[in-house]
C-alpha cells in the first residue's frame, strides 16, 4: 500500500479551507440558475418573473462571475435594470431593500442612469441614498473602466454636459471638486469632450474651481482642440502660460490642433491673450522648435506671427519698468524674456538693476540656462555681473548645455572664466540620465543614470570628435573617469551598433575618436571597473578596426586580468569560435591554466562582490575554474570546433 504523504495532505486541506473561505467572503458570486434567471428578468424588464423569483433563494444585490464566458461579471439586478431604463424594476428592487450602490467595480445603477441621461431614474436612485461621489474602480482584467479610475457620477454628468443632472446630483451631496485617480475634477471632465455643451461649461465656471492657478483646465481644452472652450476660459481669466499637471506648455499643445487659417487658429487665440512662444517644456522645446513641417509656408506664417507677438510682449515689458525679478504665472521674469529673445541691451539693463540670472521658472529654467541654450553670445554680458557658472538646474549647468550644442567658442569662454576641463558638470536631472545621441546603440552600461560627468565624457557619448579634440587640447585628462569608475576609452568601446550600414557615420566617428584617444595618451592597457581591458572590450563588441589598431600599437594579447582571466579564456567560455580563431592566429597562448589570484578591490565598484566581479565573463565559479586548462574548458562547453582549434594549435 502506497504510503500517504502528510505534507501533501496538509497542503490539500489548506487549499480546501482557502477555497471555502473565498466563497464565503466573495461579494455575492453565484452560479445557480435561480440567480441567473433573476438577473435576466431584471435586464428584460419582466416584473412578474422577477416577483416570482423573489420567493427563491436569491440575493437582491448578487452578481454572477461566469468562468465559461471569459471571466465575465454580470452586474446586480438593479444595475441591469437601470442600464435598460426599466424604472419599475429599479423602483421595485429599491423598495424590497436592494442596495442603491450594489455594483461590480462601482459601476452602479446611478452611473448607468447617467449614461442614459435618465433624469427620472437618477432622482429615484438619489432618493434612496445612492452615492453621487462613488468613483469607478479599474477592472483588473482589463474589461472595463480602463483609464476611468475614480470617475464619479458627478464627473460623468459633466462629461455629458447635462446641467439638470449636475443640479440634482449637487442637491444630494455631489462634490464638484472631488478628483479621480488621474487628478481631474468635474470641470476637467466637462472639457474632455469633442462636442462641448457651452451651457454646462458656463454653469461649472460659476463654481469655485481654481481656474486662475491651475493650468490643466486650459490644457484639457487644448488637448481636445476645443476652440470654443479655449476662448471661454481665456475670457474668464485663465492664465495662458501655466503648465498643466504633466508640465506641458500651452503653445506647444496648440500645435496638436492644426489649422490652415491663422485667424481661426487656437495659436492666434493664445498669442493674442499673451501666450509666450519662447516658453519651454520639460524636454527643452518651445513653440518655434516643434512644427511637424517647419519649412512649410503655413508654418512660416504661424512662426512670423508668434515672433511678432512675442516682440510686442517684450516691448511692453520694457515700458513697464517693473521689478526685474517679478515673475509671471509660469515663473518668467523680464530677464528670462531678454535671454530667450537675445536682447543684449535689455538684458544688461536688467542685470544692472539687480535681476537674478539664477532665478528659475516653474520648471527650473533660469535666464542663464536659457541664454546658454538659445543665445550663448549673451554669456559675456552675464560675466560682467556676479554669476555662478557652476549653478545647477534641473536642466544641467551652463557648461553641459554649451557642450550639448557644440558651441566651442563659448566653451572656450567658460574655460577662460576659470572652469576646469576635468571638473564634473551637471546633467539634466529631470530624467536623471543622459541618453546617448545615437539610435539603436547597445551599451553594456545602458543609459548613464548620472547627474554629472566630465566634459570629455559628454563629448565621448555624443561621438563628437571636434569637441573631444578641443577639450584634450585644453587639458582634459583621458585617464580620468567620466563619472564613477568609467574612463572615456571604455565608454567609447562599449558602444556597439547593430546595423553597421545604417550607422556607418557613427562607427567611423567611434574609430576616429579611438585613434584620437590612443594618440593623446589614453592608457591602452588599463583595467576597467570590472577588470576588463580595452582589448577585451573591443573584442567582445566586435570592433574589428579598433582591435587591429590595438594590436598594431602593441597591446598584450595574453594580458592577465585581476582574477586570472585572459581574452582567450573569455572567448572559449563564450563559445565564440571566430574570436578563438582570431586570438590563436594572433599568437594567444593555448597552454594556459586558469589560476585565481587575489581579486584587486581597486578595480571593483563598491557595490559589487566577488560573484559579480566579471559580468562580462560568465564564470560559474572562480573556485571551480581554478587550475582549469583551455582544453578542459572547451570540453566542458561541449564545443568540438573550438576544441579542435586548440588541439591543433597545441599540437603544432
XYZ file of C-alpha atoms in Angstrom:
652
model
C 0.000 0.000 0.000
C 1.299 3.393 -1.012
C 2.258 5.483 1.970
C 0.367 8.768 2.266
C 2.342 11.981 2.149
C 1.469 14.040 5.280
C 2.843 17.204 3.673
C 0.623 16.774 0.594
C -2.447 16.057 2.744
C -1.888 19.218 4.767
C -1.484 21.224 1.561
C -4.799 19.869 0.193
C -6.584 20.664 3.457
C -5.198 24.195 3.416
C -6.272 24.673 -0.206
C -9.804 23.430 0.564
C -10.061 25.756 3.546
C -8.884 28.753 1.497
C -11.372 27.919 -1.266
C -14.209 27.692 1.264
C -13.233 30.991 2.871
C -13.013 32.624 -0.566
C -16.536 31.518 -1.411
C -17.825 32.720 1.942
C -16.143 36.125 1.687
C -16.670 36.725 -2.049
C -19.127 39.557 -2.823
C -22.217 37.533 -3.745
C -20.847 35.359 -6.532
C -23.352 32.732 -7.622
C -23.591 30.107 -10.316
C -27.122 28.730 -9.713
C -29.901 29.045 -12.273
C -32.266 30.970 -9.964
C -29.847 33.860 -9.549
C -29.135 33.922 -13.275
C -32.849 33.937 -14.095
C -33.325 36.768 -11.595
C -30.699 38.893 -13.350
C -32.165 38.111 -16.773
C -35.631 39.147 -15.639
C -34.266 42.475 -14.365
C -32.448 43.092 -17.634
C -35.554 42.285 -19.709
C -37.817 44.386 -17.500
C -40.027 41.399 -16.648
C -41.528 42.462 -13.330
C -43.790 39.404 -12.939
C -40.901 36.970 -13.441
C -38.846 38.990 -11.016
C -41.590 38.857 -8.377
C -41.944 35.088 -8.742
C -38.208 34.589 -8.282
C -38.237 36.643 -5.090
C -39.508 33.546 -3.299
C -36.401 31.577 -4.341
C -33.066 31.755 -2.546
C -31.671 34.730 -4.442
C -29.575 37.704 -3.394
C -31.027 41.096 -4.290
C -27.537 42.547 -4.678
C -25.793 39.464 -6.053
C -23.809 39.323 -9.270
C -22.585 36.449 -11.402
C -18.996 35.637 -12.201
C -19.154 33.307 -15.192
C -15.906 31.467 -15.877
C -17.403 29.963 -19.034
C -17.845 33.448 -20.521
C -14.216 34.580 -20.394
C -14.497 35.550 -16.732
C -17.353 37.980 -17.419
C -19.012 39.695 -14.471
C -22.799 40.087 -14.623
C -23.890 43.172 -12.695
C -26.508 43.085 -9.933
C -30.162 43.206 -10.923
C -30.602 46.891 -10.064
C -27.724 47.843 -12.373
C -29.009 45.690 -15.240
C -32.453 47.258 -14.937
C -31.019 50.794 -14.817
C -28.864 50.108 -17.889
C -32.024 49.294 -19.854
C -34.098 52.104 -18.347
C -36.564 49.800 -16.544
C -37.819 52.282 -13.965
C -40.483 49.993 -12.392
C -37.908 47.235 -11.852
C -35.435 49.611 -10.186
C -38.178 51.086 -8.000
C -39.435 47.621 -7.023
C -35.935 46.412 -6.103
C -35.209 49.504 -4.034
C -38.448 49.112 -2.108
C -37.573 45.471 -1.478
C -34.299 46.542 0.100
C -31.806 46.367 -2.751
C -28.717 48.476 -2.153
C -28.697 51.517 -4.488
C -24.897 51.232 -4.841
C -24.722 47.473 -5.482
C -22.185 47.095 -8.269
C -19.298 45.411 -9.963
C -16.225 47.665 -9.783
C -18.517 50.525 -8.630
C -20.456 50.607 -11.907
C -23.665 51.420 -10.089
C -27.250 51.944 -11.186
C -26.607 55.682 -10.809
C -23.699 55.509 -13.268
C -25.918 53.558 -15.668
C -28.774 56.064 -15.365
C -26.434 58.993 -16.044
C -25.045 57.185 -19.087
C -28.639 57.101 -20.415
C -29.241 60.733 -19.380
C -32.231 59.386 -17.436
C -33.067 62.200 -15.009
C -36.133 60.422 -13.608
C -34.080 57.328 -12.755
C -31.323 59.467 -11.235
C -33.847 61.201 -8.971
C -35.226 57.843 -7.861
C -31.803 56.428 -7.002
C -30.735 59.562 -5.141
C -33.993 59.441 -3.165
C -32.852 56.026 -1.922
C -29.397 57.438 -0.981
C -27.316 56.403 -3.994
C -23.786 57.820 -3.635
C -23.055 60.526 -6.270
C -19.352 60.526 -5.273
C -18.559 56.815 -5.638
C -15.720 56.524 -8.166
C -15.284 53.689 -10.631
C -12.702 51.013 -9.918
C -10.454 49.720 -12.654
C -11.267 46.165 -13.720
C -8.013 44.289 -13.140
C -8.886 42.008 -16.054
C -8.971 44.991 -18.353
C -12.580 44.550 -19.455
C -13.990 47.902 -18.404
C -13.274 51.314 -16.932
C -9.649 51.386 -18.142
C -8.417 54.934 -17.574
C -11.529 55.840 -15.554
C -10.311 55.008 -12.072
C -12.123 57.200 -9.574
C -14.571 58.754 -12.071
C -17.754 59.620 -10.170
C -21.370 60.070 -11.320
C -20.851 63.839 -10.987
C -17.910 63.678 -13.402
C -19.922 61.547 -15.835
C -22.743 64.094 -15.753
C -20.204 66.830 -16.518
C -18.918 64.787 -19.459
C -22.468 64.560 -20.793
C -22.796 68.316 -20.431
C -26.073 67.952 -18.540
C -26.854 70.848 -16.228
C -30.095 69.222 -14.935
C -28.187 66.085 -13.944
C -25.489 68.151 -12.247
C -28.040 70.207 -10.316
C -29.812 67.173 -8.883
C -26.524 65.426 -8.054
C -25.229 68.521 -6.258
C -28.515 68.820 -4.360
C -27.873 65.323 -2.996
C -24.285 65.904 -1.880
C -22.398 65.573 -5.140
C -18.868 67.012 -5.000
C -17.644 69.031 -7.954
C -14.085 69.385 -6.659
C -13.500 65.686 -5.994
C -10.690 64.329 -8.174
C -10.363 60.992 -9.916
C -7.183 58.931 -9.725
C -5.651 60.983 -12.558
C -6.248 64.257 -10.744
C -9.173 65.502 -12.843
C -12.309 67.064 -11.349
C -15.749 67.648 -12.880
C -14.621 70.702 -14.878
C -11.771 68.724 -16.410
C -14.248 66.055 -17.478
C -16.575 68.645 -18.969
C -13.672 69.862 -21.118
C -12.606 66.366 -22.145
C -15.232 66.047 -24.866
C -15.200 66.702 -28.588
C -18.671 68.307 -28.564
C -18.786 70.859 -25.773
C -22.026 71.875 -24.061
C -21.490 75.604 -23.594
C -24.310 75.951 -21.050
C -22.747 73.242 -18.899
C -19.321 74.901 -19.122
C -20.768 78.263 -18.086
C -22.577 76.562 -15.194
C -19.369 74.935 -13.956
C -17.302 78.102 -14.332
C -19.650 79.828 -11.880
C -18.468 77.353 -9.237
C -15.231 77.652 -7.254
C -12.785 75.793 -9.492
C -9.179 77.105 -9.229
C -9.046 78.187 -12.866
C -6.660 81.095 -12.204
C -3.982 78.955 -10.569
C -4.322 75.583 -12.299
C -3.113 75.184 -15.889
C -4.699 71.808 -16.527
C -8.136 73.245 -17.410
C -6.810 75.113 -20.418
C -4.666 72.082 -21.222
C -7.707 69.800 -21.460
C -9.466 72.200 -23.807
C -6.318 72.324 -25.939
C -5.912 68.557 -25.862
C -9.380 68.168 -27.361
C -8.868 71.050 -29.846
C -11.913 72.816 -28.433
C -11.717 76.367 -29.779
C -14.898 77.489 -28.010
C -13.757 76.180 -24.638
C -10.347 77.848 -25.003
C -11.976 81.168 -25.814
C -14.404 80.927 -22.875
C -11.618 80.012 -20.440
C -9.425 82.891 -21.589
C -12.308 85.334 -21.172
C -12.707 84.032 -17.647
C -9.106 84.958 -16.885
C -7.397 81.570 -17.079
C -3.627 82.295 -17.212
C -2.328 81.462 -20.656
C 1.203 80.427 -19.680
C 0.534 77.942 -16.885
C 1.857 74.414 -17.299
C -0.549 71.506 -16.911
C -0.158 68.579 -14.493
C 2.294 66.878 -16.883
C 4.320 70.100 -17.251
C 3.128 70.598 -20.817
C 3.236 74.113 -22.206
C 0.060 75.643 -23.770
C 1.591 76.902 -27.028
C 3.143 73.506 -27.731
C -0.164 71.794 -27.008
C -1.842 74.115 -29.505
C 0.260 72.526 -32.248
C -1.850 69.404 -31.802
C -4.789 71.414 -33.190
C -3.595 72.090 -36.766
C -5.339 74.878 -38.628
C -4.939 76.091 -42.192
C -6.065 79.578 -41.241
C -4.077 81.677 -38.770
C -7.056 83.899 -37.942
C -9.147 80.895 -36.939
C -6.416 79.063 -35.083
C -6.053 78.308 -31.408
C -2.433 79.513 -31.639
C -3.550 83.037 -32.547
C -6.139 82.956 -29.790
C -3.427 82.092 -27.253
C -0.865 84.545 -28.607
C -3.370 87.402 -28.568
C -4.081 86.531 -24.932
C -0.394 86.839 -24.030
C 0.976 83.327 -24.593
C 4.760 83.129 -24.590
C 6.060 81.218 -27.657
C 9.594 81.148 -26.183
C 8.451 79.300 -23.065
C 9.934 75.792 -22.958
C 8.577 72.468 -21.830
C 10.424 69.875 -19.756
C 12.063 68.449 -22.894
C 13.643 71.760 -23.859
C 11.261 72.532 -26.731
C 9.356 75.723 -27.402
C 6.720 76.654 -29.965
C 9.232 77.550 -32.661
C 11.046 74.203 -32.444
C 8.159 71.794 -32.676
C 6.431 72.239 -36.056
C 5.877 68.978 -37.888
C 6.945 70.616 -41.151
C 8.875 73.762 -40.151
C 9.707 74.632 -43.769
C 6.095 74.794 -44.941
C 4.510 78.104 -45.879
C 1.778 77.569 -43.282
C 4.318 77.012 -40.501
C 6.196 80.154 -41.520
C 3.017 82.252 -41.289
C 2.370 80.967 -37.769
C 6.008 81.452 -36.735
C 6.131 85.004 -38.082
C 3.002 85.937 -36.164
C 4.379 84.329 -32.993
C 7.665 86.252 -33.312
C 5.818 89.494 -33.967
C 3.558 88.949 -30.949
C 6.471 87.963 -28.709
C 8.360 91.123 -29.649
C 5.294 93.188 -28.753
C 5.187 91.499 -25.368
C 8.899 92.175 -24.913
C 8.444 95.857 -25.743
C 5.556 96.055 -23.292
C 7.814 94.615 -20.593
C 10.425 97.270 -21.302
C 7.874 100.050 -20.947
C 6.507 98.693 -17.677
C 9.823 99.222 -15.917
C 8.697 96.646 -13.351
C 10.691 94.897 -10.650
C 13.328 92.937 -12.630
C 12.661 89.833 -10.520
C 8.862 89.931 -10.723
C 7.628 86.725 -12.377
C 4.509 85.801 -14.333
C 2.372 82.715 -13.716
C 4.988 80.466 -15.362
C 7.812 81.948 -13.295
C 9.315 84.024 -16.118
C 10.986 87.287 -15.143
C 11.880 90.046 -17.632
C 15.402 88.588 -17.637
C 14.020 85.264 -18.906
C 12.400 87.148 -21.785
C 15.582 89.048 -22.619
C 17.676 85.853 -22.562
C 15.225 83.946 -24.768
C 14.846 86.847 -27.204
C 18.586 87.524 -27.426
C 18.111 91.184 -26.478
C 21.550 92.130 -25.130
C 20.756 95.765 -24.305
C 17.619 94.898 -22.334
C 19.426 92.009 -20.627
C 22.316 94.163 -19.434
C 19.951 96.866 -18.203
C 18.079 94.277 -16.137
C 21.284 92.813 -14.714
C 22.375 96.320 -13.785
C 19.121 96.738 -11.837
C 19.785 93.550 -9.889
C 17.930 90.944 -11.929
C 18.750 87.439 -10.713
C 20.345 85.338 -13.505
C 19.712 82.161 -11.481
C 16.009 82.651 -10.691
C 14.237 79.553 -12.019
C 10.803 79.389 -13.597
C 8.243 76.767 -12.575
C 10.067 74.039 -14.476
C 13.569 75.075 -13.444
C 14.843 77.168 -16.379
C 16.990 80.111 -15.295
C 17.815 83.085 -17.562
C 21.422 81.877 -17.615
C 20.422 78.402 -18.864
C 18.036 79.886 -21.450
C 20.871 82.043 -22.758
C 23.218 79.037 -22.923
C 20.623 77.071 -24.881
C 19.257 79.752 -27.191
C 21.616 82.732 -27.306
C 25.073 81.787 -25.972
C 26.511 85.015 -27.390
C 24.902 86.699 -24.361
C 27.128 84.878 -21.847
C 29.848 87.587 -21.821
C 27.131 90.042 -20.754
C 26.354 87.868 -17.733
C 30.076 87.724 -16.912
C 30.040 91.444 -16.107
C 27.952 90.671 -13.028
C 28.059 88.140 -10.194
C 27.311 84.822 -11.874
C 27.841 81.279 -10.642
C 28.796 79.373 -13.785
C 28.524 76.064 -11.915
C 24.966 76.672 -10.706
C 22.866 73.545 -11.179
C 19.331 73.445 -12.513
C 17.030 70.559 -13.432
C 18.311 71.144 -16.982
C 22.008 70.924 -16.171
C 24.511 73.732 -15.852
C 25.866 76.227 -18.372
C 28.803 74.057 -19.454
C 26.721 70.930 -20.124
C 24.282 72.941 -22.242
C 27.069 74.531 -24.274
C 28.754 71.161 -24.794
C 25.488 69.595 -25.943
C 25.128 72.362 -28.510
C 28.774 72.018 -29.576
C 29.445 75.740 -29.170
C 33.252 75.622 -28.845
C 33.644 79.387 -28.801
C 31.500 79.786 -25.711
C 33.006 76.668 -24.095
C 36.386 78.343 -24.507
C 34.911 81.468 -22.917
C 33.789 79.466 -19.869
C 37.186 77.814 -19.516
C 38.682 81.294 -19.546
C 36.404 82.131 -16.595
C 38.259 79.519 -14.543
C 36.240 76.357 -15.140
C 38.356 73.199 -15.401
C 38.021 70.868 -18.405
C 38.162 67.991 -15.900
C 35.525 69.252 -13.471
C 32.262 67.328 -13.248
C 29.405 69.124 -14.972
C 25.723 68.867 -14.081
C 23.475 66.956 -16.472
C 19.704 67.309 -16.794
C 18.133 65.895 -13.650
C 14.522 65.576 -14.770
C 15.204 62.205 -16.365
C 18.370 61.598 -14.304
C 20.168 60.153 -17.258
C 21.983 61.202 -20.379
C 20.780 59.285 -23.416
C 23.475 58.556 -25.975
C 22.572 60.541 -29.074
C 22.976 57.605 -31.459
C 19.945 55.455 -32.276
C 19.952 51.709 -31.668
C 23.156 51.645 -29.669
C 23.841 48.679 -27.457
C 25.800 49.806 -24.479
C 26.605 47.405 -21.655
C 26.246 50.214 -19.159
C 22.917 51.247 -20.715
C 21.781 54.820 -20.305
C 24.012 56.711 -17.914
C 21.795 57.292 -14.912
C 24.051 60.067 -13.719
C 23.505 63.671 -12.814
C 27.086 64.641 -13.583
C 30.126 63.681 -15.664
C 33.233 65.265 -17.161
C 33.086 67.357 -20.345
C 35.159 64.721 -22.162
C 32.686 62.061 -21.065
C 29.861 64.045 -22.626
C 31.829 64.507 -25.848
C 32.506 60.759 -25.926
C 28.850 59.868 -25.502
C 27.973 62.280 -28.283
C 30.730 60.824 -30.522
C 31.781 64.428 -31.090
C 35.334 64.255 -32.473
C 35.810 68.005 -32.805
C 34.647 68.680 -29.249
C 36.796 65.869 -27.820
C 39.898 67.161 -29.619
C 39.194 70.683 -28.373
C 38.846 69.501 -24.756
C 42.009 67.396 -24.912
C 43.906 70.399 -26.237
C 42.540 72.378 -23.293
C 43.867 69.824 -20.810
C 41.124 67.218 -20.432
C 42.536 64.061 -18.789
C 41.859 60.961 -20.908
C 42.501 58.622 -17.998
C 40.136 60.367 -15.592
C 36.802 58.537 -15.093
C 33.951 60.428 -16.704
C 31.759 59.538 -13.724
C 32.237 56.905 -11.068
C 34.625 54.258 -12.455
C 34.273 54.682 -16.243
C 37.116 56.082 -18.319
C 36.287 57.711 -21.676
C 38.055 54.914 -23.597
C 35.942 52.179 -22.004
C 32.726 54.132 -22.576
C 33.667 54.551 -26.231
C 34.475 50.866 -26.730
C 31.310 49.663 -25.006
C 29.197 51.229 -27.759
C 28.007 48.752 -30.359
C 25.880 49.400 -33.438
C 23.677 46.548 -34.542
C 23.159 47.965 -38.031
C 26.585 48.913 -39.454
C 25.152 50.091 -42.771
C 22.635 52.407 -41.131
C 25.172 53.759 -38.633
C 28.279 53.964 -40.767
C 28.866 57.596 -39.795
C 28.724 56.778 -36.072
C 31.082 53.814 -36.494
C 33.577 55.997 -38.333
C 33.309 58.645 -35.605
C 33.881 55.958 -32.972
C 37.018 54.729 -34.746
C 38.297 58.284 -35.200
C 37.728 59.013 -31.504
C 39.663 55.882 -30.571
C 42.619 56.960 -32.689
C 42.475 60.413 -31.094
C 42.431 58.903 -27.589
C 45.268 56.483 -28.388
C 47.452 59.213 -29.877
C 46.692 61.586 -26.997
C 47.871 59.321 -24.186
C 44.960 57.086 -23.218
C 46.184 54.018 -21.303
C 45.515 51.130 -23.695
C 46.421 48.502 -21.081
C 44.283 49.943 -18.289
C 41.931 47.795 -16.279
C 38.309 48.848 -16.316
C 35.994 48.860 -13.301
C 35.301 45.124 -13.694
C 38.857 44.110 -14.502
C 38.354 44.177 -18.277
C 40.866 45.755 -20.670
C 40.324 47.899 -23.771
C 41.338 44.922 -25.935
C 38.853 42.590 -24.231
C 36.020 45.110 -24.508
C 36.788 45.764 -28.192
C 36.853 42.007 -28.801
C 33.539 41.467 -27.027
C 31.836 44.194 -29.053
C 33.327 43.144 -32.381
C 35.202 46.363 -33.181
C 37.499 44.865 -35.838
C 39.229 48.086 -36.886
C 39.893 49.082 -33.280
C 41.172 45.575 -32.429
C 43.627 45.790 -35.310
C 44.755 49.218 -34.135
C 45.244 47.974 -30.557
C 47.390 45.060 -31.721
C 49.369 47.353 -34.009
C 50.016 49.566 -31.001
C 51.462 46.604 -29.103
C 48.815 45.667 -26.551
C 49.487 42.305 -24.893
C 47.158 39.643 -26.290
C 47.540 37.395 -23.219
C 47.157 40.149 -20.656
C 46.036 38.544 -17.398
C 43.186 40.371 -15.731
C 42.723 40.659 -11.965
C 41.362 37.257 -11.052
C 43.435 35.335 -13.609
C 41.473 35.713 -16.857
C 42.869 36.186 -20.369
C 40.985 37.113 -23.555
C 41.318 33.536 -24.848
C 39.742 32.098 -21.684
C 36.892 34.532 -22.075
C 36.370 33.668 -25.777
C 36.332 29.906 -25.068
C 33.859 30.348 -22.213
C 31.511 32.270 -24.506
C 31.787 29.637 -27.281
C 32.932 32.345 -29.705
C 34.665 30.351 -32.423
C 35.607 33.362 -34.525
C 37.216 35.080 -31.534
C 39.130 31.941 -30.549
C 40.385 31.576 -34.116
C 41.389 35.241 -34.253
C 43.241 35.141 -30.920
C 45.096 31.951 -31.803
C 46.117 33.409 -35.152
C 47.443 36.489 -33.363
C 49.556 34.376 -31.017
C 47.430 33.842 -27.904
C 48.826 31.060 -25.690
C 46.573 27.928 -25.771
C 48.501 26.190 -22.970
C 47.439 28.428 -20.119
C 45.744 27.232 -16.983
C 43.298 29.405 -15.174
C 44.733 30.353 -11.811
C 42.735 32.513 -9.490
C 44.762 35.287 -7.964
C 43.823 37.819 -5.326
C 40.977 39.956 -6.633
C 42.026 43.563 -6.665
C 39.335 45.574 -4.932
C 40.627 48.727 -6.593
C 39.122 47.525 -9.863
C 35.764 46.691 -8.405
C 32.846 49.082 -7.706
C 31.918 49.236 -4.045
C 28.511 47.664 -4.613
C 29.951 44.562 -6.341
C 31.016 41.334 -4.665
C 33.232 38.544 -5.961
C 30.338 36.686 -7.575
C 29.586 39.653 -9.843
C 33.142 40.730 -10.357
C 33.321 39.856 -14.051
C 29.850 40.402 -15.548
C 31.469 40.267 -18.997
C 32.744 36.746 -18.195
C 30.065 34.147 -17.281
C 32.115 32.101 -14.853
C 30.089 29.580 -12.868
C 32.577 29.920 -10.019
C 36.142 31.144 -9.912
C 36.952 28.327 -7.470
C 35.652 25.674 -9.868
C 37.651 27.184 -12.718
C 40.856 27.349 -10.716
C 43.527 25.248 -12.447
C 41.359 24.531 -15.483
C 43.087 24.415 -18.884
C 41.623 25.862 -22.051
C 41.132 22.335 -23.420
C 39.191 21.317 -20.307
C 37.054 24.441 -20.564
C 36.294 23.735 -24.233
C 35.248 20.156 -23.373
C 33.048 21.454 -20.588
C 31.409 23.846 -23.025
C 30.870 20.925 -25.422
C 32.240 22.816 -28.416
C 34.142 20.383 -30.685
C 35.134 23.114 -33.183
C 36.891 25.189 -30.527
C 38.418 22.045 -29.031
C 39.782 21.095 -32.439
C 41.316 24.552 -32.945
C 43.015 24.443 -29.551
C 44.331 20.902 -30.058
C 45.669 21.812 -33.483
C 47.449 24.863 -32.091
C 48.895 22.923 -29.144
C 49.984 20.086 -31.420
C 51.757 22.441 -33.778
